[in-house]
Coordinates of C-alpha atoms in Angstrom, one line a residue:
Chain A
X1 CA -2.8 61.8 169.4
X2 CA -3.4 59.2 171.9
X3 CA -1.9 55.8 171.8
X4 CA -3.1 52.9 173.6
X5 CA 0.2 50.5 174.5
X6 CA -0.9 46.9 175.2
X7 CA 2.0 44.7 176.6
X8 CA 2.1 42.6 179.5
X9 CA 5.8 43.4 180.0
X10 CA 5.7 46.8 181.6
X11 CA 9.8 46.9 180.8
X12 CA 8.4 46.8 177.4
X13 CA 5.8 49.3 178.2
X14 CA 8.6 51.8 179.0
X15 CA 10.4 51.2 175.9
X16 CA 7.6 51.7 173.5
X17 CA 6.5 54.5 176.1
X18 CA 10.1 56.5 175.8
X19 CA 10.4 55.8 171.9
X20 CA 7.1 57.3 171.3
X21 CA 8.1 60.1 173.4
X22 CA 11.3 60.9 171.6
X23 CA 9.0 60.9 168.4
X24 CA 6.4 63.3 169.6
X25 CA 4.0 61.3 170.6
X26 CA 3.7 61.4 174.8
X27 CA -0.3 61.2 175.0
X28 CA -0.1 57.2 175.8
X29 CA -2.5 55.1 178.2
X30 CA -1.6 51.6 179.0
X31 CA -2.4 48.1 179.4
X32 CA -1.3 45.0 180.2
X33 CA -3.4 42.3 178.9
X34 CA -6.1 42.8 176.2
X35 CA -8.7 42.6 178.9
X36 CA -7.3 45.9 180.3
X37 CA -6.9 47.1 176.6
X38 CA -10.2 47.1 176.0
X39 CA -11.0 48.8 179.3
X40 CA -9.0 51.5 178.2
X41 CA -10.4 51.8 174.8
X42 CA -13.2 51.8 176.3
X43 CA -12.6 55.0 178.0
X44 CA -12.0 57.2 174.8
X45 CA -9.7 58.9 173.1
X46 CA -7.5 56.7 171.8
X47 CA -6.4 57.1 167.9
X48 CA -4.1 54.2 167.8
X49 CA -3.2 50.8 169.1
X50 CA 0.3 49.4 170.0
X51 CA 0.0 45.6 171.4
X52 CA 2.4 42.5 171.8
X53 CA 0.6 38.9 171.3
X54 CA 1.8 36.5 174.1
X55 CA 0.3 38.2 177.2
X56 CA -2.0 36.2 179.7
X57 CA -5.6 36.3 180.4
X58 CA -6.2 37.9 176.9
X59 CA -3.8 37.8 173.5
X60 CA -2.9 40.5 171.6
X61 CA -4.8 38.4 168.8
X62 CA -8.2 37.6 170.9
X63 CA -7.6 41.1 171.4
X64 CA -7.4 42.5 167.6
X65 CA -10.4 40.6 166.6
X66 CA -12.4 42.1 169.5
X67 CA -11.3 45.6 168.7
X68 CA -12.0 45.1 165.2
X69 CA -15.9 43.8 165.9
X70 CA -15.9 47.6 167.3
X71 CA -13.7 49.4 165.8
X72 CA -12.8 48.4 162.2
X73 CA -10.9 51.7 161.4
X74 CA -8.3 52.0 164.6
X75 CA -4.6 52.0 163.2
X76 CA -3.1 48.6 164.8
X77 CA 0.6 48.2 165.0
X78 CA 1.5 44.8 166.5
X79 CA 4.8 44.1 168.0
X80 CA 5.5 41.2 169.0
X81 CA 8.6 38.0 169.2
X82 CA 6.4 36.0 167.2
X83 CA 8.6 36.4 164.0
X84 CA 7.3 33.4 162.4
X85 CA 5.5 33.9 158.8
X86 CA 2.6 32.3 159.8
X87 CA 2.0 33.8 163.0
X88 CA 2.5 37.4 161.1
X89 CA -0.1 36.6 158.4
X90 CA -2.4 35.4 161.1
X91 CA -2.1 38.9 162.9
X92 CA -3.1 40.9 159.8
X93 CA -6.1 38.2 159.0
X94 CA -6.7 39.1 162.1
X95 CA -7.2 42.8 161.3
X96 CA -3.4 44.1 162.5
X97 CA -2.6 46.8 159.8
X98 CA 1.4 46.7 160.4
X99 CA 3.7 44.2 162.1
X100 CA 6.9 45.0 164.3
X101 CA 9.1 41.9 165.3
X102 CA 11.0 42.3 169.2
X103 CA 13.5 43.5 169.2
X104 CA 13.7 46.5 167.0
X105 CA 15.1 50.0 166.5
X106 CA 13.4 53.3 167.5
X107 CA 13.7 54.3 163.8
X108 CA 11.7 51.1 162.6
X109 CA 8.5 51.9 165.4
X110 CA 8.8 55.6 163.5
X111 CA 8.9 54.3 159.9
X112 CA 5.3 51.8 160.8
X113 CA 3.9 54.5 163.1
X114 CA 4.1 57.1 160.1
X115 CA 3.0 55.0 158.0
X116 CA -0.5 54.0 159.6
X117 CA -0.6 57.4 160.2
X118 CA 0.3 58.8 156.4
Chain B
X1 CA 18.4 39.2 195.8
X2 CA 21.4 41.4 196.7
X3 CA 24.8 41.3 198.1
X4 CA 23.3 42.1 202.0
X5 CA 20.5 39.9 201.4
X6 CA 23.0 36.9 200.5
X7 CA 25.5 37.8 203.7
X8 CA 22.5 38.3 205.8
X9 CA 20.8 35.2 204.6
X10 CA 24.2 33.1 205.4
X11 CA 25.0 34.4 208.5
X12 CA 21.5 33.8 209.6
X13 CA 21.6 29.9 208.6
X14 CA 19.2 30.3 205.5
X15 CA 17.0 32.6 207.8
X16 CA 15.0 35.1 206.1
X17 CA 17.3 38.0 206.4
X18 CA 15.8 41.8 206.8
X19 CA 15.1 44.2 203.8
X20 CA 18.1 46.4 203.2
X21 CA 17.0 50.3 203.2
X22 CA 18.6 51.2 200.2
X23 CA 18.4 54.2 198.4
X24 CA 16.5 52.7 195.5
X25 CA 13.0 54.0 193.7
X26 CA 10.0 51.9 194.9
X27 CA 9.9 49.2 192.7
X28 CA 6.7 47.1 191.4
X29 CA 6.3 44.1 193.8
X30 CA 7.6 40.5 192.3
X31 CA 4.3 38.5 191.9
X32 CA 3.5 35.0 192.8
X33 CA 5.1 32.4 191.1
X34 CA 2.2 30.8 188.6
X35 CA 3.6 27.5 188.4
X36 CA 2.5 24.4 190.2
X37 CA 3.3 24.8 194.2
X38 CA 5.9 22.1 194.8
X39 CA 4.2 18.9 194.5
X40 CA 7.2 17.6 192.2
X41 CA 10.1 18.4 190.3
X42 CA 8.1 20.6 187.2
X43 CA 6.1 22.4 189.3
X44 CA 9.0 23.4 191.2
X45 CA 11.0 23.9 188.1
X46 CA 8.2 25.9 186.5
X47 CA 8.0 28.4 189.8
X48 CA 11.7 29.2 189.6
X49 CA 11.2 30.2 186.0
X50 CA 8.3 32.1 186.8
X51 CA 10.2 34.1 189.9
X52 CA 13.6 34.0 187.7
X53 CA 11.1 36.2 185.3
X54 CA 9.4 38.2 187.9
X55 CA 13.0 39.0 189.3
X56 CA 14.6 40.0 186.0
X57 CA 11.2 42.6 185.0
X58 CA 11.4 44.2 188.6
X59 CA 15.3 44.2 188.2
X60 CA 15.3 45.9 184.7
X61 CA 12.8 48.6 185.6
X62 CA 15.3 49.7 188.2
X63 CA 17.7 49.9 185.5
X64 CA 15.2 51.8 183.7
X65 CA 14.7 53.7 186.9
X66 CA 18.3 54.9 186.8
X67 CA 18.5 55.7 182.8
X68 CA 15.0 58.0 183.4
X69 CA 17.4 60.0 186.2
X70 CA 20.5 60.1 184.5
X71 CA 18.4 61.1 181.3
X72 CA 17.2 63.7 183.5
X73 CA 19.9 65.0 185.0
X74 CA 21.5 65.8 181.6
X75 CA 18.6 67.7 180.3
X76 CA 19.4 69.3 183.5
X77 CA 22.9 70.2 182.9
X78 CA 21.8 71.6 179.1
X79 CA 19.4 73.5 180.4
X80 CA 22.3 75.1 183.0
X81 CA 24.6 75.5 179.9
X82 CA 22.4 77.4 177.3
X83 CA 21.6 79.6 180.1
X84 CA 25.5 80.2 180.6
X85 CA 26.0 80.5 177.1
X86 CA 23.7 83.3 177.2
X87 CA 25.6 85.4 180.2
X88 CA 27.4 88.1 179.3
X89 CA 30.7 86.8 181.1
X90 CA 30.4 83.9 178.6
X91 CA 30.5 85.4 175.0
X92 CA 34.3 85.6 173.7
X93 CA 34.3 82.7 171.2
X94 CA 36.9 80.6 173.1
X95 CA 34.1 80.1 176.0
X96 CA 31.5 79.6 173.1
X97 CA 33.3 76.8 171.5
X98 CA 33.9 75.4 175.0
X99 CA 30.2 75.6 175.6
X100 CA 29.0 73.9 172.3
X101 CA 31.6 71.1 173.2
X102 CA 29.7 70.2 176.5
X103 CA 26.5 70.4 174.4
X104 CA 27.6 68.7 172.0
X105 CA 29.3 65.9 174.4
X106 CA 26.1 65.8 176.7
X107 CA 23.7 65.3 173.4
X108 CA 25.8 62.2 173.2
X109 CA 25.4 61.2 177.0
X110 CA 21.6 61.6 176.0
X111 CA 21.8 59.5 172.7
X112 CA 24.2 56.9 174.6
X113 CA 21.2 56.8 177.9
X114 CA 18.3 55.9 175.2
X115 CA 20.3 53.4 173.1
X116 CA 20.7 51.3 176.7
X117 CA 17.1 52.0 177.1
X118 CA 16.4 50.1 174.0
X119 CA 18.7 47.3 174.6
X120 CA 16.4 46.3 177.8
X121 CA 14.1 44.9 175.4
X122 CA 15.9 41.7 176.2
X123 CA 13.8 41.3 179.1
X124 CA 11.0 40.8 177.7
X125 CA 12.6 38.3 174.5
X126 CA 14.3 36.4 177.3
X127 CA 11.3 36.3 179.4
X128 CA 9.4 34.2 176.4
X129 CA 11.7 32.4 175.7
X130 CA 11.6 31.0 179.5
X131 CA 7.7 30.8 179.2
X132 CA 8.1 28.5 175.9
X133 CA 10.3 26.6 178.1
X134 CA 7.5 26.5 180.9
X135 CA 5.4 25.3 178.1
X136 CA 7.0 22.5 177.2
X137 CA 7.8 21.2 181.1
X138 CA 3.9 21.3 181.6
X139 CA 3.2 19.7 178.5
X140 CA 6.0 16.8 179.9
X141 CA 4.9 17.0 183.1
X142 CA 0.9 16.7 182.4
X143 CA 1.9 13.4 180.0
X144 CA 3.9 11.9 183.0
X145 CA 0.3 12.3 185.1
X146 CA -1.1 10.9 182.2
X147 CA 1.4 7.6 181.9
X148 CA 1.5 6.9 185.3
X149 CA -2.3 7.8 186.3
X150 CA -1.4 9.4 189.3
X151 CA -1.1 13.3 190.3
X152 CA -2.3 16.3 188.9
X153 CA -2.1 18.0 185.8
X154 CA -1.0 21.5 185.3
X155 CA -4.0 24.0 185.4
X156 CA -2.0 27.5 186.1
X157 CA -2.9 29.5 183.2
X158 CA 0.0 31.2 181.8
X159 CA 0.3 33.9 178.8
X160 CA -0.2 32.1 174.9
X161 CA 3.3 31.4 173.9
X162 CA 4.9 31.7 170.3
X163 CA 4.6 29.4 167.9
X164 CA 8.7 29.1 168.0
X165 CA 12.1 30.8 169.6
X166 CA 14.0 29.6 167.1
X167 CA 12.9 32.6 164.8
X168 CA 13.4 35.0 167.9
X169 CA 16.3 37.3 167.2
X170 CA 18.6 39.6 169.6
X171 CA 19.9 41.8 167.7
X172 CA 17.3 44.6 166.5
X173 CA 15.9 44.5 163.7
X174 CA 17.1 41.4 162.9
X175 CA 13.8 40.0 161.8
X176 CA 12.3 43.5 159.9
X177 CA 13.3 42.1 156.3
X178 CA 11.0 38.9 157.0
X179 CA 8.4 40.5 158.7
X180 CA 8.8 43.5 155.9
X181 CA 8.3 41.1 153.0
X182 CA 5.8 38.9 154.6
X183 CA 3.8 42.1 154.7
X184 CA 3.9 43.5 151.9
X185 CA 3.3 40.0 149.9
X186 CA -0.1 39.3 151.9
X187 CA -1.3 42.8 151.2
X188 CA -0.4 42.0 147.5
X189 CA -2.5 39.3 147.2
X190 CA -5.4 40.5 149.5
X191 CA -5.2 43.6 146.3
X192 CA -4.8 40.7 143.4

């Protein structure tokens, strides 16, 4: 399965990149913005989307609601600082499925990445 | 900066001093600052942030850097071990037990390397909390310009910001509860 990882933090990047790893899932492709996200969607392939909010030139929300004009059935995981209940309710009107708030365990990316997936 | 760059900086009277050749990975390149050049005291203050950010990403992914070797290394080592385990010279059960204790101990080293790993997610939390502060300079800054009539306003653009840091936790996890129930009540009410 390939997962597209959309943070502008590429520290972040390798975290999500090595969890995922651990957890079987190595196939990733990266971006840093949602600009290059959608590039890279673009491209094909990818069954599921991993993307923080606050990154520059493009959100992570822009993003979402561009990816869901496309794509409506993509699994979307966002993960994010943004812990505030507004800002999570916008994400999923937005068309995120799940919600991860920075920082969090390896165990709690498995638990929402199984469940988009189950 | 390092500990050669300081020295070389001070014995050279504040003079650029000469890229030490240490034995380090290449690592990514620190950007330009985004923040105003220094016209006046925010823009200034707003390019420190932005290269005390830059500084602490490149930093960490050579942190990172080192964790992926030592990681590594002790898949290395276990590979090394089962294959002793498996010599011939290596079966009475005293050297077995000895063996399985190394495993056992290097598993941990492993466990220990990707637990640090995770803990560099402060980077990143730290690093938005500086831009909310960024946010808030500009926005003082651009009202100054506005007051006074004079000078110009911030035009940078810089990533979208949360809404808050107050609700930003440190501790993993801390925030999964919330999020959890927030979650599960909108998806509750999107069914009702």
């Amino acid at each position: 399965m390939k997962i597209l990882i959309v943070d502008d933090s590429s520290t972040m990047r390798r975290i999500i990149i090595n969890t995922l790893s651990r957890i079987g899932y190595a196939d990733v492709v990266e971006g840093e913005n949602g600009k290059s996200g959608l590039e890279k969607l673009g491209q094909g392939g990818v069954e599921m989307i991993i993307t923080d909010w606050n990154m520059p030139e493009m959100d992570g929300l822009e993003f979402v609601k561009t990816v869901r004009g496309q794509n409506p059935a993509i699994p979307i995981l966002m993960v994010t600082t943004n812990a505030a209940k507004e800002d999570i309710v916008e994400a999923l009107q937005a068309g995120v499925n799940n919600y991860v708030v920075k920082p969090f365990t390896p165990e709690t990316l498995k638990e929402k990445i199984e469940s988009l997936l189950g | 900066m390092d500990q050669t760059e300081i020295d070389a900086l001070l014995a050279g009277g504040g003079k650029s001093p000469r890229k030490p050749k240490a034995a380090v990975p290449a690592a990514p390149p620190v950007p330009a600052p985004q923040g105003e050049p220094h016209k006046d005291g925010s823009g200034h203050v707003i390019s420190e942030l932005d290269t005390v950010t830059a500084v602490t990403e490149r930093e960490s992914n050579k942190v990172m850097d080192q964790l992926d070797q030592i990681s590594r290394l002790v898949s290395r080592q276990q590979e090394l071990i089962t294959g002793i385990m498996r010599h011939e010279g290596a079966q009475s059960p005293g050297v077995q037990k000895a063996i399985h204790e190394v495993m056992s101990a290097g598993k941990e080293i492993q466990d220990k390397v990707f637990e640090a790993m995770d803990l560099m997610q402060f980077q990143d939390i730290t690093r938005q909390k500086l831009e909310r502060i960024v946010h808030h300079l500009r926005q003082i800054h651009d009202y100054i310009v506005d007051l006074l009539g004079t000078g110009l306003k911030s035009d940078a653009e810089r990533p979208s910001i949360s809404h808050t840091i107050a609700q930003t936790g440190t501790t993993p996890d801390e925030n999964k509860a919330h999020a959890d129930a927030v979650i599960e009540a909108y998806k509750s009410q999107k069914k009702g």
